[in-house]
Coordinates of C-alpha atoms in Angstrom, one line a residue:
Chain F
M1 CA 23.0 18.8 85.0
M2 CA 26.4 18.1 86.4
L3 CA 28.0 19.1 83.1
A4 CA 26.5 22.5 83.3
E5 CA 27.7 23.0 86.8
E6 CA 31.2 22.0 86.0
N7 CA 31.3 24.3 83.0
Q8 CA 30.2 27.1 85.2
V9 CA 32.8 26.4 87.8
T10 CA 35.7 25.9 85.4
G11 CA 34.6 28.6 83.0
E12 CA 34.4 31.3 85.6
K13 CA 37.3 30.5 87.8
K14 CA 37.7 34.1 89.0
K15 CA 34.4 33.9 90.8
M16 CA 34.2 32.1 94.0
A17 CA 32.3 28.8 94.0
I18 CA 30.3 28.2 97.2
R19 CA 29.2 24.7 98.1
T20 CA 25.5 24.7 99.0
L21 CA 23.4 22.6 101.4
S22 CA 21.7 21.0 98.4
G23 CA 25.0 19.5 97.3
G24 CA 25.6 21.6 94.2
V25 CA 27.7 24.7 94.0
L26 CA 26.8 28.3 93.7
T27 CA 28.8 30.9 91.8
E28 CA 29.1 34.4 93.0
K29 CA 27.2 36.8 90.7
E30 CA 27.3 40.5 90.3
D31 CA 25.9 42.2 93.4
V32 CA 22.3 43.2 92.9
T33 CA 21.5 44.0 96.6
R34 CA 21.5 47.7 95.9
N35 CA 19.1 47.4 92.9
P36 CA 15.7 49.1 93.6
S37 CA 12.6 47.0 94.3
K38 CA 10.5 46.3 91.2
I39 CA 7.6 44.3 92.5
S40 CA 6.2 44.4 96.0
S41 CA 3.5 42.3 97.5
Q42 CA 1.8 43.4 100.7
D43 CA -0.1 40.9 102.8
L44 CA -1.3 39.1 99.7
N45 CA -4.1 36.5 100.2
M46 CA -5.5 34.4 97.4
Y47 CA -8.5 32.2 97.4
Y48 CA -9.8 29.6 94.9
G49 CA -13.4 29.6 95.9
P50 CA -13.4 28.6 99.6
V51 CA -9.8 27.3 99.5
R52 CA -7.1 29.7 100.7
A53 CA -4.1 29.3 98.4
L54 CA -1.9 32.1 99.7
H55 CA -1.5 33.3 103.3
G56 CA -0.4 36.9 103.6
I57 CA 2.6 37.0 101.3
T58 CA 4.8 40.1 101.8
M59 CA 7.8 40.2 99.6
E60 CA 10.0 42.5 97.6
V61 CA 11.4 41.6 94.2
K62 CA 14.5 43.4 93.1
E63 CA 14.9 45.0 89.7
R64 CA 17.2 43.3 87.2
A65 CA 17.8 40.3 89.3
V66 CA 16.6 36.7 89.4
T67 CA 14.2 35.7 92.2
A68 CA 13.6 32.0 92.5
L69 CA 10.4 30.6 94.1
I70 CA 10.9 27.1 95.6
G71 CA 8.8 24.7 97.6
P72 CA 7.0 21.4 97.3
S73 CA 4.1 20.9 94.9
G74 CA 1.0 22.7 95.8
C75 CA 2.8 25.2 98.1
G76 CA 1.5 28.2 96.3
K77 CA 4.6 29.3 94.4
S78 CA 3.0 29.0 91.0
T79 CA -0.1 30.7 92.3
F80 CA 1.9 33.6 93.6
L81 CA 3.8 33.8 90.3
R82 CA 0.4 34.0 88.5
T83 CA -0.8 36.8 90.7
L84 CA 2.0 39.0 89.3
N85 CA 0.5 39.2 85.8
R86 CA -3.0 38.5 86.9
M87 CA -3.2 35.2 85.0
N88 CA -5.3 33.9 88.0
D89 CA -8.0 36.3 86.8
T90 CA -9.0 33.7 84.2
I91 CA -9.7 31.0 86.9
P92 CA -13.4 31.1 87.9
G93 CA -13.8 31.7 91.6
A94 CA -10.3 33.1 92.2
R95 CA -10.3 36.0 94.6
I96 CA -7.5 38.2 95.9
E97 CA -6.9 40.3 99.0
G98 CA -3.9 42.7 99.7
T99 CA -1.9 44.5 97.1
V100 CA 0.8 43.8 94.5
T101 CA 2.6 46.9 93.3
I102 CA 4.9 47.2 90.3
D103 CA 7.0 50.4 90.3
G104 CA 4.6 51.6 93.0
V105 CA 1.4 51.0 90.9
N106 CA -1.1 48.6 92.5
I107 CA -1.8 46.2 89.7
Y108 CA -5.1 45.2 91.3
G109 CA -6.3 48.8 91.2
S110 CA -9.7 49.3 89.5
A111 CA -8.2 51.4 86.6
V112 CA -5.5 48.9 85.6
N113 CA -5.7 47.6 82.1
V114 CA -4.9 43.9 82.5
A115 CA -3.8 43.4 78.8
A116 CA -1.3 46.2 79.2
L117 CA -0.1 44.8 82.5
R118 CA 0.6 41.5 80.8
R119 CA 2.6 43.2 78.1
M120 CA 4.8 44.6 80.8
V121 CA 4.9 41.4 82.8
G122 CA 5.6 38.5 80.3
M123 CA 5.2 34.9 81.2
V124 CA 6.9 31.7 80.1
F125 CA 5.1 28.5 80.8
Q126 CA 6.1 25.1 82.1
K127 CA 5.1 23.3 78.9
Q128 CA 6.4 25.1 75.8
N129 CA 3.3 26.4 74.0
P130 CA 4.2 27.9 70.6
F131 CA 1.3 28.6 68.3
P132 CA 0.9 26.2 65.3
K133 CA 2.2 29.0 63.1
S134 CA 5.5 29.8 61.5
I135 CA 8.5 30.8 63.7
F136 CA 8.2 34.4 62.4
D137 CA 4.5 34.6 63.1
N138 CA 5.0 33.2 66.6
V139 CA 7.3 36.0 67.6
A140 CA 5.4 38.6 65.6
Y141 CA 2.1 37.6 67.3
G142 CA 2.4 40.1 70.2
P143 CA 3.7 43.1 68.2
R144 CA 0.9 42.6 65.6
L145 CA -1.6 42.4 68.4
H146 CA -0.4 45.7 69.6
G147 CA -0.8 47.4 66.2
I148 CA 2.6 47.0 64.5
T149 CA 1.9 46.3 60.8
D150 CA 5.0 47.7 59.1
K151 CA 6.9 44.7 57.7
A152 CA 10.4 46.1 58.2
V153 CA 9.6 47.0 61.9
L154 CA 8.2 43.5 62.5
E155 CA 11.2 41.9 60.9
H156 CA 13.5 44.0 63.1
V157 CA 11.6 43.1 66.3
V158 CA 11.5 39.4 65.4
E159 CA 15.3 39.3 64.7
E160 CA 16.1 41.2 67.9
S161 CA 13.9 39.0 70.0
L162 CA 15.3 35.8 68.6
K163 CA 18.8 37.0 69.1
K164 CA 18.2 38.0 72.7
S165 CA 16.7 34.6 73.4
A166 CA 19.8 32.9 71.8
I167 CA 17.9 31.0 69.1
W168 CA 18.5 33.3 66.1
D169 CA 21.4 31.3 64.7
E170 CA 19.4 28.1 64.8
V171 CA 16.3 29.4 63.0
K172 CA 17.4 32.4 60.9
D173 CA 17.2 30.4 57.7
R174 CA 13.8 28.9 58.3
L175 CA 11.6 31.6 59.8
D176 CA 8.8 30.5 57.6
T177 CA 8.7 26.9 58.8
S178 CA 6.3 25.8 61.5
A179 CA 7.4 26.3 65.1
M180 CA 6.0 22.8 65.7
Q181 CA 9.0 21.3 64.0
L182 CA 11.5 22.7 66.5
S183 CA 12.8 20.6 69.4
G184 CA 11.4 21.1 72.8
G185 CA 14.2 23.3 74.0
Q186 CA 14.1 25.4 70.9
Q187 CA 10.4 25.8 71.3
Q188 CA 10.9 27.0 74.8
R189 CA 13.5 29.6 73.7
L190 CA 11.1 30.6 70.9
C191 CA 8.4 31.2 73.6
I192 CA 10.9 33.4 75.5
A193 CA 11.5 35.3 72.2
R194 CA 7.8 35.7 71.8
V195 CA 7.6 37.3 75.3
L196 CA 10.6 39.6 74.6
A197 CA 8.9 40.8 71.4
V198 CA 6.3 42.7 73.3
G199 CA 8.9 44.6 75.3
P200 CA 8.3 43.4 78.9
E201 CA 10.2 44.7 81.9
I202 CA 9.5 41.6 84.1
I203 CA 9.5 38.0 82.9
L204 CA 7.8 35.3 84.9
M205 CA 8.9 31.7 84.4
D206 CA 6.9 28.8 85.6
E207 CA 9.3 25.8 85.7
P208 CA 10.6 26.7 82.3
A209 CA 13.0 23.8 82.0
S210 CA 11.1 21.0 83.8
A211 CA 10.0 19.4 80.5
L212 CA 13.5 19.7 78.9
D213 CA 16.6 17.5 78.6
P214 CA 19.7 18.5 80.6
L215 CA 21.4 20.2 77.6
S216 CA 18.4 22.3 76.7
T217 CA 18.0 23.1 80.4
A218 CA 21.6 24.4 80.5
K219 CA 20.8 26.6 77.5
I220 CA 17.8 28.0 79.2
E221 CA 19.8 28.7 82.4
E222 CA 22.5 30.4 80.4
L223 CA 19.8 32.5 78.7
I224 CA 18.3 33.5 82.1
H225 CA 21.8 34.6 83.1
Q226 CA 22.0 36.8 80.0
L227 CA 18.4 38.3 80.4
R228 CA 19.0 39.1 84.0
K229 CA 21.1 42.1 82.9
N230 CA 18.0 43.8 81.4
Y231 CA 15.0 42.2 82.9
T232 CA 13.5 41.4 86.3
I233 CA 13.0 37.7 86.4
V234 CA 10.9 35.6 88.8
I235 CA 11.3 31.9 88.3
V236 CA 9.5 28.9 89.8
T237 CA 11.6 25.8 90.0
H238 CA 11.5 22.3 91.6
N239 CA 15.2 21.9 90.9
M240 CA 17.3 23.1 93.9
Q241 CA 20.5 23.2 92.0
Q242 CA 18.9 25.2 89.3
A243 CA 17.6 27.7 91.9
A244 CA 21.1 28.0 93.4
R245 CA 22.7 28.4 90.0
V246 CA 20.4 31.0 88.4
S247 CA 18.9 33.1 91.2
D248 CA 20.0 36.1 93.3
Y249 CA 17.2 35.8 95.7
T250 CA 15.2 32.8 96.8
A251 CA 11.8 32.5 98.4
Y252 CA 10.8 29.2 100.1
F253 CA 7.0 28.6 100.1
Y254 CA 5.2 26.0 102.1
M255 CA 1.4 25.4 102.4
G256 CA 0.6 28.8 100.9
S257 CA 2.9 30.8 103.2
L258 CA 6.2 32.4 102.6
V259 CA 8.5 30.6 105.0
E260 CA 11.8 32.3 104.3
F261 CA 13.0 34.9 101.8
G262 CA 16.5 36.2 101.3
E263 CA 19.6 36.2 99.2
T264 CA 20.2 32.8 97.5
K265 CA 23.6 32.7 99.0
T266 CA 22.2 32.9 102.5
I267 CA 19.2 30.6 101.9
F268 CA 21.4 27.9 100.4
T269 CA 24.3 28.0 102.8
N270 CA 22.9 29.3 106.1
P271 CA 19.1 29.5 106.2
V272 CA 17.5 31.0 109.3
K273 CA 14.6 28.5 109.5
K274 CA 15.0 24.8 110.1
E275 CA 12.2 24.0 107.6
T276 CA 14.1 25.7 104.8
E277 CA 17.2 23.8 105.6
D278 CA 15.3 20.5 105.6
Y279 CA 13.7 21.2 102.3
I280 CA 17.0 22.3 100.6
T281 CA 18.9 19.4 101.9
G282 CA 16.2 16.9 100.9
R283 CA 15.3 15.9 104.4
F284 CA 11.8 17.3 103.8
G285 CA 8.8 15.1 104.6
Chain P
M1 CA -4.5 -17.3 98.5
G2 CA -5.4 -18.0 94.9
Q3 CA -5.3 -21.8 95.4
A4 CA -9.0 -22.2 94.5
I5 CA -8.6 -20.6 91.1
A6 CA -5.1 -21.7 90.3
L7 CA -4.7 -23.5 86.9
K8 CA -2.5 -26.4 86.1
T9 CA -0.6 -26.3 82.8
S10 CA -2.7 -29.2 81.5
Q11 CA -5.7 -26.9 81.7
L12 CA -4.1 -24.4 79.3
I13 CA -5.0 -26.5 76.3
R14 CA -8.1 -24.9 74.9
P15 CA -11.2 -27.0 75.5
E16 CA -13.6 -27.7 72.6
G17 CA -15.7 -24.5 72.1
R18 CA -18.7 -24.5 74.2
L19 CA -21.9 -24.4 72.1
G20 CA -23.4 -21.4 73.8
E21 CA -20.2 -19.3 73.1
V22 CA -20.1 -20.3 69.4
F23 CA -23.8 -19.5 69.0
L24 CA -23.4 -16.0 70.5
D25 CA -20.4 -15.4 68.4
V26 CA -22.3 -16.2 65.2
L27 CA -25.3 -14.2 66.3
V28 CA -23.4 -10.9 66.8
R29 CA -21.8 -11.4 63.4
V30 CA -25.1 -11.9 61.7
F31 CA -26.6 -8.8 63.5
A32 CA -23.6 -6.8 62.4
L33 CA -24.3 -7.8 58.8
I34 CA -27.9 -6.4 58.9
P35 CA -27.1 -2.7 58.6
I36 CA -24.6 -3.4 55.9
S37 CA -27.0 -5.5 53.9
A38 CA -29.8 -3.0 54.4
L39 CA -27.7 -0.1 53.0
S40 CA -26.4 -2.3 50.2
F41 CA -30.0 -3.3 49.2
I42 CA -31.3 0.3 49.3
M43 CA -28.3 1.5 47.2
Y44 CA -28.7 -1.4 44.8
M45 CA -32.4 -0.7 44.2
I46 CA -32.0 3.0 43.8
I47 CA -29.0 2.7 41.4
R48 CA -30.6 0.0 39.4
K49 CA -34.0 1.7 39.0
G50 CA -32.8 5.3 39.0
G51 CA -29.4 5.0 37.4
G52 CA -30.9 5.0 33.9
A53 CA -33.0 8.1 34.6
V54 CA -30.2 10.3 35.6
T55 CA -29.0 11.9 32.4
W56 CA -27.7 15.4 31.6
Q57 CA -31.3 16.4 30.5
F58 CA -32.6 15.1 33.8
L59 CA -30.3 17.2 35.8
T60 CA -30.7 20.4 33.7
Q61 CA -34.4 20.4 32.6
A62 CA -37.5 21.4 34.3
P63 CA -40.3 18.9 34.8
L64 CA -42.5 18.5 31.7
E65 CA -46.0 17.3 30.9
G66 CA -47.5 17.4 34.3
M67 CA -44.2 16.2 35.8
T68 CA -44.3 12.8 34.1
H69 CA -41.4 13.7 31.9
G70 CA -38.5 16.1 32.0
G71 CA -35.9 16.8 34.7
I72 CA -35.5 18.0 38.2
F73 CA -33.3 21.1 37.8
P74 CA -35.6 23.4 39.8
C75 CA -35.5 20.9 42.6
I76 CA -31.7 20.8 42.6
F77 CA -31.5 24.6 42.4
G78 CA -34.0 24.9 45.2
T79 CA -32.2 22.4 47.4
L80 CA -28.8 24.2 46.9
A81 CA -30.4 27.7 47.4
I82 CA -32.2 26.7 50.6
T83 CA -29.2 25.0 52.2
L84 CA -27.0 27.9 51.3
M85 CA -29.4 30.3 53.0
M86 CA -29.8 27.9 55.9
I87 CA -26.1 27.7 56.6
L88 CA -25.6 31.4 56.3
M89 CA -28.2 31.8 59.1
A90 CA -27.2 28.8 61.2
L91 CA -23.4 29.0 61.1
P92 CA -22.9 32.5 62.7
L93 CA -25.6 31.8 65.3
G94 CA -24.3 28.3 66.1
V95 CA -20.7 29.3 66.3
A96 CA -21.6 32.3 68.5
S97 CA -23.5 30.1 70.9
A98 CA -20.7 27.6 71.1
I99 CA -18.2 30.4 71.8
Y100 CA -20.4 31.6 74.6
L101 CA -20.7 28.0 76.0
V102 CA -17.0 27.2 75.8
E103 CA -15.3 30.5 76.4
F104 CA -17.6 32.6 78.5
A105 CA -20.3 30.7 80.4
G106 CA -19.6 29.9 84.0
P107 CA -20.9 26.7 85.6
G108 CA -24.1 28.5 86.6
L109 CA -27.8 27.9 86.0
F110 CA -27.9 29.8 82.7
F111 CA -25.2 27.6 81.3
R112 CA -27.0 24.4 82.3
I113 CA -30.3 25.7 80.8
T114 CA -28.6 26.5 77.5
R115 CA -26.9 23.1 77.4
A116 CA -30.2 21.3 78.1
A117 CA -31.9 23.4 75.4
V118 CA -29.3 22.5 72.8
N119 CA -29.5 18.8 73.7
N120 CA -33.3 18.8 73.6
L121 CA -33.5 20.8 70.4
A122 CA -31.6 17.9 68.8
G123 CA -34.3 15.5 69.9
V124 CA -37.3 17.4 68.6
P125 CA -39.1 15.6 65.7
S126 CA -38.6 17.4 62.4
I127 CA -42.4 17.8 61.7
V128 CA -42.6 19.8 64.9
F129 CA -40.0 22.2 63.4
G130 CA -42.2 22.5 60.4
L131 CA -45.2 23.5 62.5
F132 CA -43.0 25.8 64.6
G133 CA -41.8 27.4 61.3
V134 CA -45.3 28.2 60.3
G135 CA -46.4 29.4 63.7
F136 CA -43.3 31.4 64.7
F137 CA -41.6 32.6 61.5
I138 CA -44.6 33.0 59.1
L139 CA -47.5 33.9 61.3
F140 CA -45.7 35.7 64.1
V141 CA -42.5 37.2 62.8
G142 CA -43.6 37.5 59.2
R143 CA -47.1 38.9 59.8
S144 CA -45.7 41.3 62.4
L145 CA -43.1 42.6 60.0
D146 CA -45.7 43.1 57.3
H147 CA -47.8 45.0 59.8
V148 CA -45.0 47.2 61.0
L149 CA -43.3 47.8 57.6
K150 CA -46.7 48.1 55.8
T151 CA -45.5 45.6 53.2
G152 CA -48.9 44.0 52.6
L153 CA -48.3 40.2 52.4
L154 CA -44.5 40.0 51.7
F155 CA -43.1 38.4 54.9
G156 CA -46.2 36.7 56.2
Q157 CA -46.4 33.9 53.7
P158 CA -44.5 30.6 53.1
C159 CA -41.2 31.4 51.3
M160 CA -37.6 30.4 51.0
L161 CA -36.6 32.8 53.8
W162 CA -38.7 31.1 56.4
A163 CA -38.1 27.6 55.2
A164 CA -34.3 28.2 55.4
A165 CA -34.8 29.8 58.9
T166 CA -36.7 26.7 60.0
L167 CA -34.0 24.4 58.7
A168 CA -31.4 26.6 60.4
V169 CA -33.1 26.0 63.8
L170 CA -33.1 22.3 63.1
V171 CA -29.4 22.1 62.4
L172 CA -28.4 24.5 65.1
P173 CA -27.6 21.7 67.6
V174 CA -25.4 20.0 65.1
I175 CA -23.3 23.1 64.6
I176 CA -23.2 24.1 68.3
V177 CA -22.1 20.6 69.4
S178 CA -19.4 20.2 66.7
T179 CA -18.1 23.8 67.3
E180 CA -18.0 23.2 71.0
E181 CA -15.9 20.0 70.5
A182 CA -13.6 21.9 68.1
L183 CA -13.1 24.8 70.6
N184 CA -12.5 22.4 73.5
A185 CA -9.9 20.6 71.4
V186 CA -7.8 23.7 71.4
P187 CA -5.4 23.3 74.3
Q188 CA -5.8 25.7 77.2
S189 CA -2.1 26.5 77.1
Q190 CA -2.7 28.2 73.7
R191 CA -5.2 30.6 75.2
S192 CA -2.8 31.2 78.2
A193 CA 0.1 32.0 75.8
S194 CA -2.0 34.6 74.0
L195 CA -3.5 36.2 77.1
A196 CA 0.0 36.4 78.7
L197 CA 1.2 38.3 75.7
G198 CA -1.3 41.0 76.4
A199 CA -4.1 39.8 74.1
T200 CA -7.7 40.5 75.2
K201 CA -10.1 37.6 75.4
W202 CA -11.6 38.4 72.0
Q203 CA -8.2 38.8 70.4
T204 CA -7.3 35.4 71.7
I205 CA -10.5 33.8 70.4
W206 CA -10.2 35.5 67.1
N207 CA -6.4 35.0 66.5
V208 CA -5.7 31.7 68.3
V209 CA -8.7 29.7 69.1
L210 CA -10.9 30.0 66.0
P211 CA -8.1 29.4 63.5
Q212 CA -7.2 26.2 65.3
A213 CA -10.9 25.2 65.5
R214 CA -11.6 26.0 61.9
G215 CA -11.4 22.4 60.7
G216 CA -13.8 21.1 63.2
I217 CA -16.3 24.0 62.7
L218 CA -16.3 23.4 58.9
T219 CA -16.8 19.7 59.4
G220 CA -19.9 20.5 61.5
A221 CA -21.1 23.0 59.0
I222 CA -20.9 20.5 56.1
L223 CA -22.6 17.7 58.1
S224 CA -25.4 20.1 59.0
I225 CA -25.8 21.0 55.3
S226 CA -26.1 17.4 54.4
R227 CA -28.6 16.9 57.2
G228 CA -30.6 20.0 56.2
A229 CA -30.6 19.0 52.5
G230 CA -32.4 15.8 53.2
E231 CA -35.1 17.1 55.4
T232 CA -38.7 17.3 54.2
A233 CA -41.0 17.9 57.1
P234 CA -39.6 21.3 58.2
I235 CA -40.1 22.8 54.7
L236 CA -43.4 21.1 54.1
F237 CA -45.5 24.1 55.2
T238 CA -42.9 26.8 55.2
G239 CA -42.2 27.4 51.6
C240 CA -41.7 24.5 49.2
A241 CA -44.0 24.2 46.3
Y242 CA -45.5 21.3 44.4
F243 CA -44.6 22.8 41.1
L244 CA -43.3 26.2 40.0
P245 CA -43.0 27.2 36.3
R246 CA -40.0 29.4 37.0
L247 CA -36.9 29.4 39.2
P248 CA -37.1 31.5 42.5
V249 CA -34.8 34.1 41.1
V250 CA -35.1 37.8 41.1
K251 CA -33.0 40.4 39.1
L252 CA -31.4 42.8 41.5
F253 CA -31.5 46.3 40.0
G254 CA -33.0 44.5 37.0
V255 CA -29.6 43.0 36.1
I256 CA -27.9 40.8 38.7
P257 CA -29.7 37.5 39.2
M258 CA -30.0 36.4 42.8
I259 CA -32.0 33.9 44.8
N260 CA -35.3 35.4 45.7
P261 CA -35.9 34.7 49.4
F262 CA -39.5 35.8 49.2
D263 CA -40.4 33.2 46.5
Q264 CA -41.4 29.6 47.0
F265 CA -39.2 26.8 45.7
M266 CA -39.1 23.2 44.6
E267 CA -36.9 20.8 46.6
L268 CA -35.5 17.3 46.0
S269 CA -36.8 15.4 49.0
Y270 CA -40.2 17.1 48.8
H271 CA -40.3 16.3 45.1
I272 CA -39.8 12.6 45.9
F273 CA -42.6 12.8 48.4
I274 CA -45.1 14.3 46.0
M275 CA -44.1 12.2 43.1
A276 CA -44.8 9.1 45.2
T277 CA -48.0 10.3 46.8
Q278 CA -49.7 13.0 44.7
S279 CA -48.4 12.5 41.2
L280 CA -50.8 12.2 38.2
D281 CA -49.5 8.8 37.5
A282 CA -47.3 7.4 40.3
V283 CA -46.3 4.3 38.3
K284 CA -45.3 6.3 35.2
T285 CA -43.1 8.6 37.3
L286 CA -41.2 5.8 39.1
P287 CA -38.0 6.3 37.2
I288 CA -38.1 10.0 38.0
Q289 CA -38.6 9.2 41.7
Y290 CA -35.7 6.8 41.8
G291 CA -33.6 9.2 39.8
T292 CA -34.4 12.1 42.1
T293 CA -33.5 9.9 45.1
L294 CA -30.2 8.9 43.5
V295 CA -29.4 12.6 43.0
L296 CA -30.3 13.5 46.6
I297 CA -28.3 10.6 48.0
G298 CA -25.4 11.4 45.7
M299 CA -25.3 15.1 46.9
T300 CA -25.5 14.0 50.6
F301 CA -22.8 11.4 50.0
L302 CA -20.5 14.0 48.4
L303 CA -21.1 16.4 51.3
N304 CA -20.3 13.8 53.9
L305 CA -17.2 12.8 52.0
T306 CA -16.0 16.4 52.1
A307 CA -16.7 16.5 55.8
I308 CA -14.6 13.3 56.3
I309 CA -11.7 14.7 54.3
F310 CA -11.9 17.9 56.4
R311 CA -11.9 15.9 59.6
V312 CA -8.8 13.8 58.6
H313 CA -7.0 17.0 57.6
F314 CA -8.0 18.6 60.8
R315 CA -6.8 15.7 63.0
K316 CA -3.5 15.7 61.3
K317 CA -3.1 19.3 61.9
M318 CA -4.1 19.0 65.6
G319 CA -1.6 16.1 65.9
T320 CA 1.2 18.6 65.4
V321 CA -0.3 21.1 67.8
S322 CA -0.5 18.9 70.9
V323 CA 3.3 18.3 71.2

């Protein structure tokens, strides 16, 4: 973890390094504050049966920026993430109140095609979950699903997606081998390629590096930094340094409520709320 | 604390085995030997007495001279035909039920009723299935079809179709339970991955879940075939015959030979039963009885072996999935 930080600091000397409350450093990124809002949740409540998991979340997610969701386990950050592509729909007894809009369209509206929504809002999971198929078939799964059968087109999409997820050079000579033979970090980048292949605008990441070693984690973070230029990214993480490194905005969740939301810079150096500061500095609990 | 049960090092030396312990030890070993010896004895008797009877002629000829000579080819044909028809009916039905139970059913009342029905179906005595076959398939479904379609007496009589349907109901629980297990073995994360890529539920089941469950489903199918092939009671009244001078085959368009589902058939296990109880000369036909038994057991054994090979192959594959 330290290695990656130092690289970032020494590699991008021109940019100012800011020491954060969590002990790590934060590098100045391109300004995204003037980007338009991509996702907006209004007074969002979520219930699992009788249990209320989210309490009136109101939040704006900027386009082409990285928004990190932090907070202790069970605070609702993953639940909130999963409301953004309606993955919670698959859980029996899950119920939602309030609205989530993407580009102004309420994704919980009655006319919304959930499958189409999930093409637009891709998701990367905590545990890498490639299909037990070849590397090629993994990436081609989505495009094939959505009706692309032309071999040349598929090959093009697969190559582009693997390049964008920075794994092409490692796998280009063995696209026909099983994805199960890749290392954990490679599998996770393959899963990102699989998401990119369906052409999403938003990518949700649920602790994408928590099961990976530090080197693979650094690669994923570097990839997030690249993807940020073209995609809106929302990432859940337990790693404070990671949140500080990769994100432009940070939201701190606690007990299903949004405690504080703002620019990562501010949250990590000068948070408004005492609870946020306690959590970030590790004095929590 | 602990003083009362604390041991001294001198007590670590093993005392002479207490008699009661030794006795129980021997007893469970002897009991464990019983099933092995029973199976060995049965196999020994059947192979010794029937091994000589199983010749090429025996496997390829029809019974001759009032079934005291000749072979059992019609019975082998009938057994294969009936189990083929059975699995064609039972597999789609069973897999569909399992898909419903695993992928769609909520934890409600209907789910619990279906579960209970499947479990109880597995416990119904096979003769009850035989009577059910007559009452439901032949007399109710068959006669009603004849009445509606004005086909005289085509459906409403014992035949291969209804015997296979009765066997299909019998093996349904086997297929449902093994398919359920195979579907449950597919990690939830695989379904999530597919859904998150914009697949519908059915696309996910078809492209991700079923291919990964294939091995387990096939294993269940083969096991149910071997179960169905050995059953006598369900086909007793629903279509098998004491003796037929011809194979239950019909020429489609007068050319293509195919199994005739409206004909009756001879079958291995039923053949053993009638040879032993209703033969013209039960002593004279003993070699035929043993030979037939050997063929039936051999077929079942081969099927079970295939199922085991599938299962091992399947486990290996799944091992690489759950990284």
